[in-house]
């Protein structure tokens, strides 16, 4: 492919709207252009990366016996009503009313559609197991589209669904997909970590996320320094040192609780300073609304409530922070002064971090007032004890209880779930077993953010000059750079090499543009193709051609006739990566 004939608009300037490095580089390297919020066009170079990624995914899915299908993006809303997810997905769902005034959903994911298909097509145990997958555009009206294609409103996902007769079958399908994912992400050049994950609105009880460690990641993962525990922050349980101990017998030494005036002082930091105590002597009371009912959640003030864990504990389908009006109604005070003492008609959920605490500070449910020396049991009753805080950096590992955990930013590129019968039950997909008995099909689902892989790969593979593509997903394998296309000798050599590489089916981008050498070098490093072949006047006079490796800037000077063989050698040589 000749650069002069390609729509490959590189930019020197950093685009104003781009925050993440991958977003900046995808725009500067001419891979994508923005159309609207969270909506992007893929230009030829970007599409080549996308197609490469898709073909790695296809190869690995096919190798596991998964079969490719293509399911519709336009889906009747009734299916989503039946599964109960119309509400759960809420405003993320993009819908439209058709000319017959019927509401349709633009598919954000396909569990419902694939289960409806299987309900009609599978009736016997003989047709199971089955794994279907597709690579298709998904639509989600994300609350905060950002970082370019990393979190967009229209993105390409590979989604797969397994159908099995029993749990054992599901475990085998899950393992196959887990293994395929490991191979896919490795081939895409990603450094990743599979972690235990929350199942969220997808349902089921076992799930893993594949996380790419990167500073711009929107997710947090937790891992232990000593054992192989790794989980998402929303899944990781906390090992409270005294989680198991009861709060009884701790009354000795309790001081009398009393109200103190804290005028205008409501944040944890300010209250601690004002009362001259450490933040860990304070208990935060946060009011939530769980499916319409207020719930007070207590946590030691230097910790943060994890809303995903809280929703899991409460089995809540809808959980939100209470608004100011409700806080006033329930506590009779404004935000910042809520507390558990004297709180009536409200469920009180206490995090384990409160266990063992004595003589602590809480809000007094009164304007500008706190209570000091509050104590459990004596001053208020807890309805439910639970682990509802986020684990923190250097906390004790909840599994081995030896190591400390580390928390890293990460990008979720894939997610696998053991769904069980959530969808086959609500959409009534059953099969007849060997004895002719009807049973629900057991499902798993497996997603990969194909477009997100590209952004994630750049987040891990770049330098100050631009992208450094891993070999397997690079848009081209070789960039051929005649430095002065007006020089006939240079062009003759370039054409010769171009033809030779073409014969070997090596994908070459031929930079035939008549521009300054310096600009060619800059663009070459920006678009990040792994091998650059540089043909310059001085060296060519001695029949020397230069090969430069984008990842480590290693250079090789070779006679023209050896160039093609050297490129083949380097392409197959992983040690040079
Ligand atoms: P997230 O937590 O990042 O919103 P999710 O849990 O909603 O993702 P899944 O429903 O598990 O995502 O979708 C499977 C994969 O699709 C994710 O692992 C991710 O790689 C990708 N993905 C999800 N949402 C987006 C998006 N808005 N833009 C790009 N890729 C996405
Ligand atoms: Mg997910």
Coordinates of C-alpha atoms and ligand atoms in Angstrom, one line a residue:
X1 CA 0.0 0.0 0.0
X2 CA 1.4 3.4 -0.9
X3 CA 1.1 6.1 1.7
X4 CA 0.4 8.8 -0.9
X5 CA -2.7 6.9 -1.9
X6 CA -3.9 6.2 1.6
X7 CA -6.2 8.2 3.9
X8 CA -3.7 8.4 6.6
X9 CA -3.8 11.8 8.2
X10 CA -1.2 12.1 10.9
X11 CA -1.2 15.1 13.2
X12 CA 1.6 16.9 15.0
X13 CA -0.7 18.6 17.5
X14 CA -2.2 16.9 20.6
X15 CA -6.0 16.9 20.1
X16 CA -7.6 19.1 22.8
X17 CA -10.4 16.6 23.7
X18 CA -8.1 13.7 24.3
X19 CA -7.1 12.9 27.9
X20 CA -5.6 9.4 27.7
X21 CA -2.4 8.7 25.8
X22 CA -4.0 6.0 23.7
X23 CA -6.7 8.4 22.7
X24 CA -4.1 11.1 21.8
X25 CA -2.1 8.6 19.7
X26 CA -5.0 7.0 18.0
X27 CA -6.0 10.5 16.7
X28 CA -2.5 11.7 15.9
X29 CA -1.6 8.4 14.1
X30 CA -4.7 8.7 11.9
X31 CA -6.5 5.6 13.3
X32 CA -9.8 7.2 14.4
X33 CA -11.8 10.4 14.1
X34 CA -14.6 11.5 16.4
X35 CA -18.1 12.0 15.1
X36 CA -19.9 12.8 18.3
X37 CA -19.7 11.9 22.0
X38 CA -18.4 8.4 22.3
X39 CA -18.8 7.7 18.6
X40 CA -15.8 7.2 16.3
X41 CA -15.0 6.5 12.7
X42 CA -12.1 4.0 12.0
X43 CA -9.8 5.2 9.2
X44 CA -8.0 2.6 7.1
X45 CA -5.0 2.3 9.4
X46 CA -7.3 1.9 12.5
X47 CA -9.5 -0.6 10.7
X48 CA -6.4 -2.7 9.8
X49 CA -5.6 -3.0 13.5
X50 CA -9.2 -3.8 14.3
X51 CA -9.3 -6.6 11.7
X52 CA -6.1 -8.1 12.9
X53 CA -7.4 -8.2 16.4
X54 CA -10.7 -9.7 15.2
X55 CA -8.8 -12.4 13.3
X56 CA -6.8 -13.4 16.4
X57 CA -10.0 -13.7 18.3
X58 CA -11.7 -15.7 15.5
X59 CA -8.7 -18.1 15.3
X60 CA -8.7 -18.7 19.1
X61 CA -12.4 -19.1 19.4
X62 CA -12.6 -21.4 16.5
X63 CA -9.8 -23.5 17.9
X64 CA -12.0 -24.1 21.0
X65 CA -14.8 -25.3 18.8
X66 CA -16.9 -22.1 19.2
X67 CA -19.1 -21.4 16.2
X68 CA -19.5 -17.9 14.8
X69 CA -23.0 -16.4 14.3
X70 CA -24.2 -12.9 13.8
X71 CA -27.2 -11.8 15.9
X72 CA -29.4 -8.7 15.3
X73 CA -28.6 -5.4 16.8
X74 CA -32.3 -4.4 16.7
X75 CA -34.1 -6.3 19.5
X76 CA -37.7 -6.2 20.7
X77 CA -38.0 -4.6 24.1
X78 CA -40.3 -7.5 25.3
X79 CA -37.3 -9.8 25.4
X80 CA -35.6 -7.5 27.9
X81 CA -38.8 -7.1 29.9
X82 CA -39.0 -10.9 30.2
X83 CA -35.4 -11.2 31.5
X84 CA -36.0 -8.3 33.9
X85 CA -33.0 -6.4 32.6
X86 CA -34.7 -3.5 30.9
X87 CA -34.7 -1.7 34.3
X88 CA -31.4 -3.0 35.5
X89 CA -29.6 -1.6 32.5
X90 CA -31.5 1.6 32.8
X91 CA -30.3 4.6 31.0
X92 CA -27.4 2.7 29.4
X93 CA -29.9 1.2 27.1
X94 CA -30.4 2.9 23.7
X95 CA -34.0 2.4 22.5
X96 CA -36.1 3.7 19.6
X97 CA -39.7 3.5 18.6
X98 CA -40.3 2.1 15.1
X99 CA -43.0 3.2 12.6
X100 CA -45.4 0.8 14.2
X101 CA -44.8 2.5 17.6
X102 CA -43.0 -0.6 18.9
X103 CA -40.1 0.0 21.2
X104 CA -36.8 -1.6 20.1
X105 CA -33.5 -1.9 21.9
X106 CA -30.1 -1.4 20.2
X107 CA -28.3 -4.4 21.6
X108 CA -25.9 -3.5 24.5
X109 CA -25.2 -7.3 24.9
X110 CA -26.9 -10.5 23.6
X111 CA -27.8 -12.9 26.4
X112 CA -31.5 -12.4 25.7
X113 CA -31.4 -12.7 22.0
X114 CA -29.1 -15.8 22.0
X115 CA -31.2 -17.5 24.6
X116 CA -34.4 -16.9 22.6
X117 CA -32.6 -18.4 19.6
X118 CA -31.5 -21.5 21.5
X119 CA -34.9 -22.0 23.1
X120 CA -36.3 -22.7 19.6
X121 CA -33.3 -24.5 18.1
X122 CA -32.1 -26.8 20.9
X123 CA -34.4 -29.4 22.4
X124 CA -32.3 -32.4 23.1
X125 CA -29.2 -33.2 25.2
X126 CA -27.7 -34.5 22.0
X127 CA -27.4 -30.9 20.7
X128 CA -25.3 -29.9 23.7
X129 CA -22.7 -28.6 24.5
X130 CA -22.6 -25.6 22.2
X131 CA -20.6 -22.4 22.2
X132 CA -21.7 -19.6 19.9
X133 CA -19.9 -16.3 19.4
X134 CA -20.1 -13.2 17.3
X135 CA -18.1 -10.0 16.7
X136 CA -20.5 -7.2 16.5
X137 CA -21.2 -3.6 17.3
X138 CA -22.8 -2.9 20.7
X139 CA -24.6 0.2 21.8
X140 CA -24.5 1.6 25.3
X141 CA -25.4 5.1 26.3
X142 CA -22.5 5.4 28.8
X143 CA -22.9 8.0 31.5
X144 CA -19.3 9.2 30.8
X145 CA -18.0 8.3 27.4
X146 CA -14.2 8.9 27.6
X147 CA -10.8 8.0 26.5
X148 CA -11.8 7.6 22.9
X149 CA -12.7 4.0 22.0
X150 CA -11.9 2.8 25.5
X151 CA -15.3 3.8 26.7
X152 CA -17.5 4.7 23.8
X153 CA -21.2 4.5 23.1
X154 CA -20.8 2.3 20.1
X155 CA -18.1 -0.3 20.3
X156 CA -17.2 -3.7 18.9
X157 CA -17.5 -6.6 21.2
X158 CA -16.8 -10.3 20.8
X159 CA -19.5 -12.0 22.8
X160 CA -19.7 -15.7 23.3
X161 CA -22.4 -17.9 24.9
X162 CA -22.0 -21.5 26.1
X163 CA -24.9 -23.9 26.5
X164 CA -24.4 -27.0 28.6
X165 CA -26.4 -29.9 30.1
X166 CA -25.0 -29.6 33.6
X167 CA -22.5 -27.7 35.9
X168 CA -19.7 -30.0 34.9
X169 CA -20.2 -29.1 31.2
X170 CA -20.4 -25.4 32.1
X171 CA -17.1 -25.7 34.0
X172 CA -15.5 -27.2 30.9
X173 CA -16.8 -24.5 28.6
X174 CA -15.7 -21.8 31.0
X175 CA -12.2 -23.3 31.1
X176 CA -12.0 -23.4 27.3
X177 CA -13.0 -19.7 27.1
X178 CA -10.7 -18.7 29.9
X179 CA -7.9 -20.4 28.0
X180 CA -8.8 -18.9 24.7
X181 CA -8.9 -15.4 26.4
X182 CA -5.4 -16.0 27.8
X183 CA -4.1 -16.8 24.3
X184 CA -5.9 -13.9 22.7
X185 CA -4.6 -11.3 25.0
X186 CA -1.1 -12.7 25.0
X187 CA -1.1 -12.6 21.1
X188 CA -2.4 -9.1 21.2
X189 CA 0.8 -8.2 23.1
X190 CA -1.0 -7.3 26.4
X191 CA 0.3 -7.7 29.9
X192 CA -2.8 -8.7 31.7
X193 CA -4.1 -10.2 34.9
X194 CA -7.2 -12.4 35.2
X195 CA -9.0 -11.4 38.5
X196 CA -12.1 -12.6 40.4
X197 CA -14.9 -10.3 39.6
X198 CA -18.4 -9.2 40.6
X199 CA -21.2 -10.5 38.4
X200 CA -23.3 -7.3 38.5
X201 CA -26.3 -7.1 36.2
X202 CA -25.1 -10.0 34.1
X203 CA -26.0 -12.5 36.9
X204 CA -24.5 -15.8 37.9
X205 CA -22.0 -16.4 40.7
X206 CA -18.6 -17.0 39.3
X207 CA -16.8 -14.6 37.0
X208 CA -13.3 -13.4 36.1
X209 CA -12.3 -10.1 34.5
X210 CA -9.2 -9.9 32.3
X211 CA -7.4 -6.7 33.3
X212 CA -4.7 -4.8 31.5
X213 CA -2.6 -3.0 34.0
X214 CA -2.4 0.6 32.9
X215 CA -2.3 4.0 34.7
X216 CA -5.3 5.3 32.7
X217 CA -7.4 2.3 33.6
X218 CA -10.8 3.2 35.1
X219 CA -10.9 0.0 37.2
X220 CA -9.0 -1.0 40.2
X221 CA -7.6 -4.5 40.8
X222 CA -6.2 -5.9 44.0
X223 CA -3.4 -8.4 44.2
X224 CA -1.5 -10.0 47.0
X225 CA 2.3 -9.7 47.3
X226 CA 2.5 -13.3 48.6
X227 CA -0.2 -15.5 47.2
X228 CA -2.0 -15.6 43.9
X229 CA -5.1 -13.7 45.1
X230 CA -6.2 -11.2 42.5
X231 CA -9.7 -9.6 42.4
X232 CA -11.4 -6.5 41.2
X233 CA -11.9 -3.9 43.9
X234 CA -15.7 -4.5 43.8
X235 CA -15.2 -8.2 44.5
X236 CA -12.2 -8.3 46.9
X237 CA -13.3 -9.1 50.5
X238 CA -11.6 -7.4 53.4
X239 CA -9.7 -9.3 56.0
X240 CA -10.7 -7.4 59.1
X241 CA -8.3 -8.4 61.8
X242 CA -11.2 -9.0 64.2
X243 CA -13.9 -9.8 61.7
X244 CA -14.9 -12.9 63.6
X245 CA -14.8 -11.5 67.1
X246 CA -18.1 -10.5 68.7
X247 CA -18.6 -7.0 70.0
X248 CA -19.8 -8.1 73.4
X249 CA -17.4 -7.9 76.3
X250 CA -16.1 -4.7 75.0
X251 CA -18.1 -2.4 77.2
X252 CA -15.5 -2.0 79.9
X253 CA -13.8 1.4 79.7
X254 CA -16.6 2.9 77.7
X255 CA -17.0 6.6 78.4
X256 CA -20.4 8.4 78.5
X257 CA -21.5 9.6 75.2
X258 CA -22.2 13.3 74.8
X259 CA -23.2 15.8 72.2
X260 CA -20.7 18.4 71.2
X261 CA -21.2 21.4 69.1
X262 CA -19.3 21.3 65.7
X263 CA -20.5 24.4 64.0
X264 CA -20.2 24.2 60.2
X265 CA -17.7 21.3 60.6
X266 CA -18.9 18.3 58.7
X267 CA -16.2 16.6 56.6
X268 CA -14.2 13.8 58.1
X269 CA -11.0 15.7 58.0
X270 CA -12.5 18.9 59.5
X271 CA -14.4 17.0 62.3
X272 CA -11.2 15.0 63.2
X273 CA -9.2 18.2 63.4
X274 CA -11.8 20.1 65.3
X275 CA -12.3 17.3 67.9
X276 CA -8.5 16.6 67.9
X277 CA -9.0 12.9 67.2
X278 CA -7.7 10.6 64.4
X279 CA -10.1 10.0 61.4
X280 CA -10.1 6.3 62.5
X281 CA -11.9 7.4 65.7
X282 CA -14.8 8.6 63.5
X283 CA -17.6 6.6 62.0
X284 CA -19.3 7.8 58.8
X285 CA -23.0 7.3 58.4
X286 CA -24.1 7.3 54.8
X287 CA -27.7 7.1 53.8
X288 CA -28.7 5.1 50.8
X289 CA -32.0 4.3 49.1
X290 CA -32.4 0.6 48.5
X291 CA -35.3 -0.1 46.2
X292 CA -37.2 2.8 47.7
X293 CA -36.2 2.2 51.4
X294 CA -33.6 4.2 53.3
X295 CA -30.6 2.3 54.7
X296 CA -27.9 3.8 56.9
X297 CA -24.4 2.4 56.2
X298 CA -21.7 2.8 58.8
X299 CA -18.0 2.6 58.1
X300 CA -14.9 3.7 59.8
X301 CA -14.4 7.2 58.5
X302 CA -11.0 6.6 56.9
X303 CA -12.5 3.9 54.7
X304 CA -14.8 4.1 51.7
X305 CA -18.1 2.3 51.2
X306 CA -18.0 0.1 48.1
X307 CA -21.4 0.4 46.5
X308 CA -21.1 -2.8 44.5
X309 CA -20.4 -4.8 47.6
X310 CA -23.2 -3.0 49.4
X311 CA -25.7 -3.8 46.7
X312 CA -24.6 -7.5 46.8
X313 CA -25.1 -7.6 50.6
X314 CA -28.5 -6.0 50.3
X315 CA -29.4 -8.1 47.2
X316 CA -30.4 -4.7 45.8
X317 CA -31.5 -4.2 42.2
X318 CA -31.5 -0.4 42.7
X319 CA -29.2 1.3 45.1
X320 CA -28.5 5.0 45.2
X321 CA -27.2 7.6 47.6
X322 CA -30.0 9.4 49.4
X323 CA -30.6 12.9 48.3
X324 CA -30.5 15.9 50.6
X325 CA -34.3 16.0 51.1
X326 CA -34.4 12.4 52.2
X327 CA -31.4 12.9 54.5
X328 CA -33.2 15.8 56.1
X329 CA -36.4 13.8 56.4
X330 CA -34.8 10.7 57.9
X331 CA -32.2 12.3 60.2
X332 CA -33.7 15.8 60.8
X333 CA -30.3 17.3 59.9
X334 CA -28.4 18.3 56.8
X335 CA -25.7 16.3 55.1
X336 CA -22.6 15.7 57.2
X337 CA -24.3 15.3 60.5
X338 CA -26.1 11.9 60.1
X339 CA -25.4 9.3 62.8
X340 CA -26.8 6.0 64.1
X341 CA -27.8 7.1 67.6
X342 CA -31.6 7.6 67.8
X343 CA -32.1 6.9 64.1
X344 CA -35.6 5.3 63.8
X345 CA -37.2 3.1 61.2
X346 CA -34.0 2.7 59.2
X347 CA -32.0 -0.4 58.6
X348 CA -28.4 0.0 59.9
X349 CA -25.7 -1.9 58.0
X350 CA -22.3 -1.7 59.7
X351 CA -19.1 -2.6 58.1
X352 CA -16.8 -5.0 59.9
X353 CA -14.3 -2.1 60.3
X354 CA -16.5 -0.9 63.2
X355 CA -15.9 -4.1 65.2
X356 CA -13.7 -3.5 68.2
X357 CA -14.2 0.3 68.0
X358 CA -14.9 2.1 71.3
X359 CA -15.8 5.7 72.2
X360 CA -16.0 6.9 68.6
X361 CA -17.5 10.0 67.0
X362 CA -20.7 10.0 65.0
X363 CA -23.0 12.6 63.6
X364 CA -25.8 13.6 66.1
X365 CA -28.7 13.9 63.6
X366 CA -28.8 17.5 64.6
X367 CA -27.5 20.6 62.9
X368 CA -23.8 21.4 63.7
X369 CA -23.6 18.6 66.3
X370 CA -21.6 15.4 66.7
X371 CA -21.7 12.8 69.4
X372 CA -18.4 11.7 71.1
X373 CA -17.9 8.5 72.9
X374 CA -20.5 6.6 71.0
X375 CA -20.5 2.8 71.5
X376 CA -22.0 -0.2 69.8
X377 CA -24.9 -2.0 71.4
X378 CA -25.2 0.6 74.2
X379 CA -26.0 3.6 72.1
X380 CA -27.5 2.0 68.9
X381 CA -28.2 -1.4 67.4
X382 CA -26.8 -2.7 64.2
X383 CA -29.3 -4.5 62.0
X384 CA -26.7 -6.2 59.8
X385 CA -22.9 -6.7 59.9
X386 CA -21.2 -7.0 56.6
X387 CA -18.1 -6.4 54.5
X388 CA -19.1 -3.3 52.6
X389 CA -15.9 -1.2 52.4
X390 CA -13.3 -1.2 49.6
X391 CA -10.1 -3.0 50.4
X392 CA -7.2 -0.6 50.5
X393 CA -3.5 -0.5 49.5
X394 CA -1.4 -2.4 52.1
X395 CA -4.4 -4.1 53.7
X396 CA -3.9 -7.6 54.8
X397 CA -4.6 -10.2 52.1
X398 CA -8.0 -11.7 52.8
X399 CA -6.9 -15.1 51.5
X400 CA -3.5 -15.9 52.8
X401 CA -3.7 -13.5 55.7
X402 CA 0.0 -13.0 55.3
X403 CA 0.8 -10.7 52.4
X404 CA -0.2 -7.1 51.9
X405 CA -2.4 -6.2 49.0
X406 CA -1.4 -3.8 46.2
X407 CA -4.0 -1.9 44.3
X408 CA -3.4 -1.1 40.6
X409 CA -5.3 0.8 38.0
X410 CA -6.5 -1.4 35.2
X411 CA -8.5 -1.6 32.0
X412 CA -11.1 -4.4 31.7
X413 CA -10.6 -6.0 28.3
X414 CA -12.6 -9.2 28.9
X415 CA -15.1 -10.7 31.2
X416 CA -16.2 -14.3 31.6
X417 CA -19.3 -15.4 33.6
X418 CA -20.8 -18.7 34.8
X419 CA -24.4 -17.6 34.3
X420 CA -26.2 -20.8 35.3
X421 CA -29.9 -20.7 34.5
X422 CA -30.6 -17.0 34.9
X423 CA -31.6 -16.5 31.3
X424 CA -32.7 -20.0 30.3
X425 CA -35.1 -19.8 33.3
X426 CA -36.7 -16.5 32.5
X427 CA -36.8 -17.1 28.8
X428 CA -37.7 -20.8 29.2
X429 CA -35.0 -22.5 27.3
X430 CA -35.0 -26.2 28.2
X431 CA -33.8 -29.5 26.8
X432 CA -34.8 -33.1 27.2
X433 CA -32.2 -35.2 29.0
X434 CA -31.3 -38.9 28.4
X435 CA -34.4 -39.9 30.4
X436 CA -36.7 -37.5 28.5
X437 CA -36.9 -35.1 31.4
X438 CA -37.1 -31.4 30.7
X439 CA -34.2 -29.4 32.2
X440 CA -33.0 -25.8 32.0
X441 CA -29.9 -25.3 29.8
X442 CA -26.9 -24.1 31.8
X443 CA -25.2 -21.0 30.3
X444 CA -22.0 -19.1 30.4
X445 CA -21.2 -15.8 28.7
X446 CA -17.9 -14.4 27.6
X447 CA -17.2 -10.8 26.4
X448 CA -14.1 -9.1 24.9
X449 CA -14.0 -5.4 24.1
X450 CA -12.4 -5.6 20.7
X451 CA -12.1 -1.9 20.2
X452 CA -11.0 -1.4 23.8
X453 CA -8.1 -3.9 23.2
X454 CA -6.6 -1.5 20.7
X455 CA -6.6 1.4 23.2
X456 CA -5.4 -0.8 26.0
X457 CA -2.5 -2.1 23.8
X458 CA -1.4 1.4 23.1
X459 CA -1.6 2.3 26.8
X460 CA 1.0 -0.4 27.4
X461 CA 3.1 0.0 24.2
X462 CA 4.2 3.6 23.5
X463 CA 7.0 6.0 24.0
X464 CA 7.4 9.8 23.6
X465 CA 7.5 9.4 19.8
X466 CA 4.3 7.4 19.4
X467 CA 2.8 3.9 19.2
X468 CA 4.9 0.7 19.4
X469 CA 2.6 -2.0 17.9
X470 CA 3.0 -5.5 19.0
X471 CA 3.7 -7.5 15.9
X472 CA 0.5 -9.4 15.6
X473 CA -1.9 -6.4 15.6
X474 CA 0.3 -3.9 13.8
X475 CA -1.6 -2.4 10.9
X476 CA 1.4 -3.3 8.6
X477 CA 4.4 -5.4 9.3
X478 CA 6.9 -3.2 7.5
X479 CA 7.2 0.5 6.7
X480 CA 9.3 1.0 3.6
X481 CA 10.9 4.5 3.6
X482 CA 12.7 5.8 0.5
X483 CA 14.1 9.0 1.9
X484 CA 14.1 10.9 -1.4
X485 CA 11.6 9.6 -3.9
X486 CA 13.0 11.9 -6.5
X487 CA 16.2 9.9 -6.6
X488 CA 15.8 7.2 -9.2
X489 CA 18.3 4.8 -7.5
X490 CA 16.5 5.1 -4.2
X491 CA 13.1 4.5 -5.8
X492 CA 14.4 1.5 -7.9
X493 CA 15.8 -0.1 -4.7
X494 CA 12.5 0.6 -2.8
X495 CA 10.4 -0.8 -5.6
X496 CA 12.6 -3.9 -5.7
X497 CA 12.2 -4.5 -1.9
X498 CA 8.5 -3.7 -2.1
X499 CA 8.0 -6.4 -4.7
X500 CA 10.2 -9.0 -2.9
X501 CA 8.3 -8.5 0.4
X502 CA 5.0 -8.6 -1.5
X503 CA 5.9 -12.0 -2.9
X504 CA 6.3 -13.2 0.6
X505 CA 2.9 -11.8 1.6
X506 CA 4.5 -9.4 4.0
X507 CA 2.3 -6.3 4.5
X508 CA 4.2 -3.2 3.6
X509 CA 3.3 0.4 3.9
X510 CA 5.3 2.2 1.2
X511 CA 6.0 5.8 2.3
X512 CA 6.4 7.2 -1.2
X513 CA 5.6 10.7 -0.1
X514 CA 7.9 13.4 -1.4
X515 CA 8.4 15.1 2.0
X516 CA 11.4 15.8 4.2
X517 CA 13.2 12.8 5.7
X518 CA 12.7 14.3 9.2
X519 CA 8.9 14.2 8.7
X520 CA 9.0 10.7 7.5
X521 CA 11.0 9.6 10.6
X522 CA 8.6 11.3 12.9
X523 CA 5.5 9.8 11.2
X524 CA 7.1 6.4 11.2
X525 CA 7.7 6.4 14.9
X526 CA 4.2 7.9 15.5
X527 CA 2.3 5.1 13.6
X528 CA 4.5 2.5 15.3
X529 CA 5.0 -0.2 12.6
X530 CA 7.5 -2.7 14.1
X531 CA 10.1 -2.7 11.2
X532 CA 11.3 0.3 9.3
X533 CA 13.3 -0.1 6.1
X534 CA 15.2 3.1 5.5
X535 CA 16.7 3.8 2.1
X536 CA 19.0 6.8 2.0
X537 CA 21.3 8.2 -0.6
X538 CA 24.6 7.9 1.2
X539 CA 24.3 4.3 2.4
X540 CA 22.7 3.2 -0.9
X541 CA 25.8 4.4 -2.7
X542 CA 27.5 1.5 -0.9
X543 CA 24.6 -0.8 -1.5
X544 CA 23.6 -0.5 2.1
X545 CA 20.0 -0.4 3.4
X546 CA 19.0 0.1 7.0
X547 CA 16.5 -1.7 9.0
X548 CA 15.3 -0.1 12.2
X549 CA 13.2 -1.8 15.0
X550 CA 10.6 0.5 16.4
X551 CA 10.5 -1.0 19.8
X552 CA 14.2 -0.8 20.8
X553 CA 15.6 1.4 18.0
X554 CA 18.1 -1.3 17.1
X555 CA 19.5 -0.8 13.6
X556 CA 20.9 -3.2 11.0
X557 CA 22.9 -2.2 7.9
X558 CA 22.6 -4.8 5.2
X559 CA 23.2 -5.2 1.5
X560 CA 19.9 -4.8 -0.5
X561 CA 19.8 -8.4 -1.5
X562 CA 19.7 -9.5 2.2
X563 CA 17.0 -7.2 3.4
X564 CA 14.0 -9.4 2.7
X565 CA 15.5 -12.4 4.4
X566 CA 16.5 -10.3 7.4
X567 CA 12.9 -9.0 7.7
X568 CA 11.6 -12.5 7.7
X569 CA 14.1 -13.5 10.3
X570 CA 13.2 -10.6 12.6
X571 CA 9.4 -11.2 12.1
X572 CA 9.8 -14.7 13.4
X573 CA 12.2 -13.8 16.1
X574 CA 10.3 -13.2 19.3
X575 CA 13.4 -12.6 21.3
X576 CA 13.8 -9.3 19.5
X577 CA 10.4 -8.1 20.7
Ligands
LIG1 P1 -17.2 -1.7 32.1 O1 -17.2 -2.2 33.5 O2 -15.9 -1.2 31.6 O3 -18.3 -0.7 31.8 P2 -18.8 -3.9 31.5 O4 -18.6 -4.7 32.6 O5 -20.1 -3.1 31.3 O6 -17.6 -2.9 31.2 P3 -19.2 -6.2 29.8 O7 -20.7 -6.1 29.7 O8 -18.6 -7.3 30.6 O9 -18.6 -4.8 30.1 O10 -18.7 -6.3 28.3 C1 -17.6 -7.1 27.8 C2 -16.4 -6.2 27.4 O11 -16.8 -5.2 26.5 C3 -15.8 -5.5 28.5 O12 -14.9 -6.4 29.2 C4 -15.1 -4.4 27.8 O13 -13.8 -4.8 27.4 C5 -16.0 -4.0 26.7 N1 -16.7 -2.8 26.9 C6 -17.8 -2.7 27.7 N2 -18.3 -1.4 27.7 C7 -17.5 -0.8 26.7 C8 -17.5 0.6 26.2 N3 -18.4 1.4 26.6 N4 -16.6 0.9 25.2 C9 -15.7 0.0 24.8 N5 -15.7 -1.3 25.3 C10 -16.5 -1.7 26.2
LIG2 MG1 -17.7 -6.4 33.0

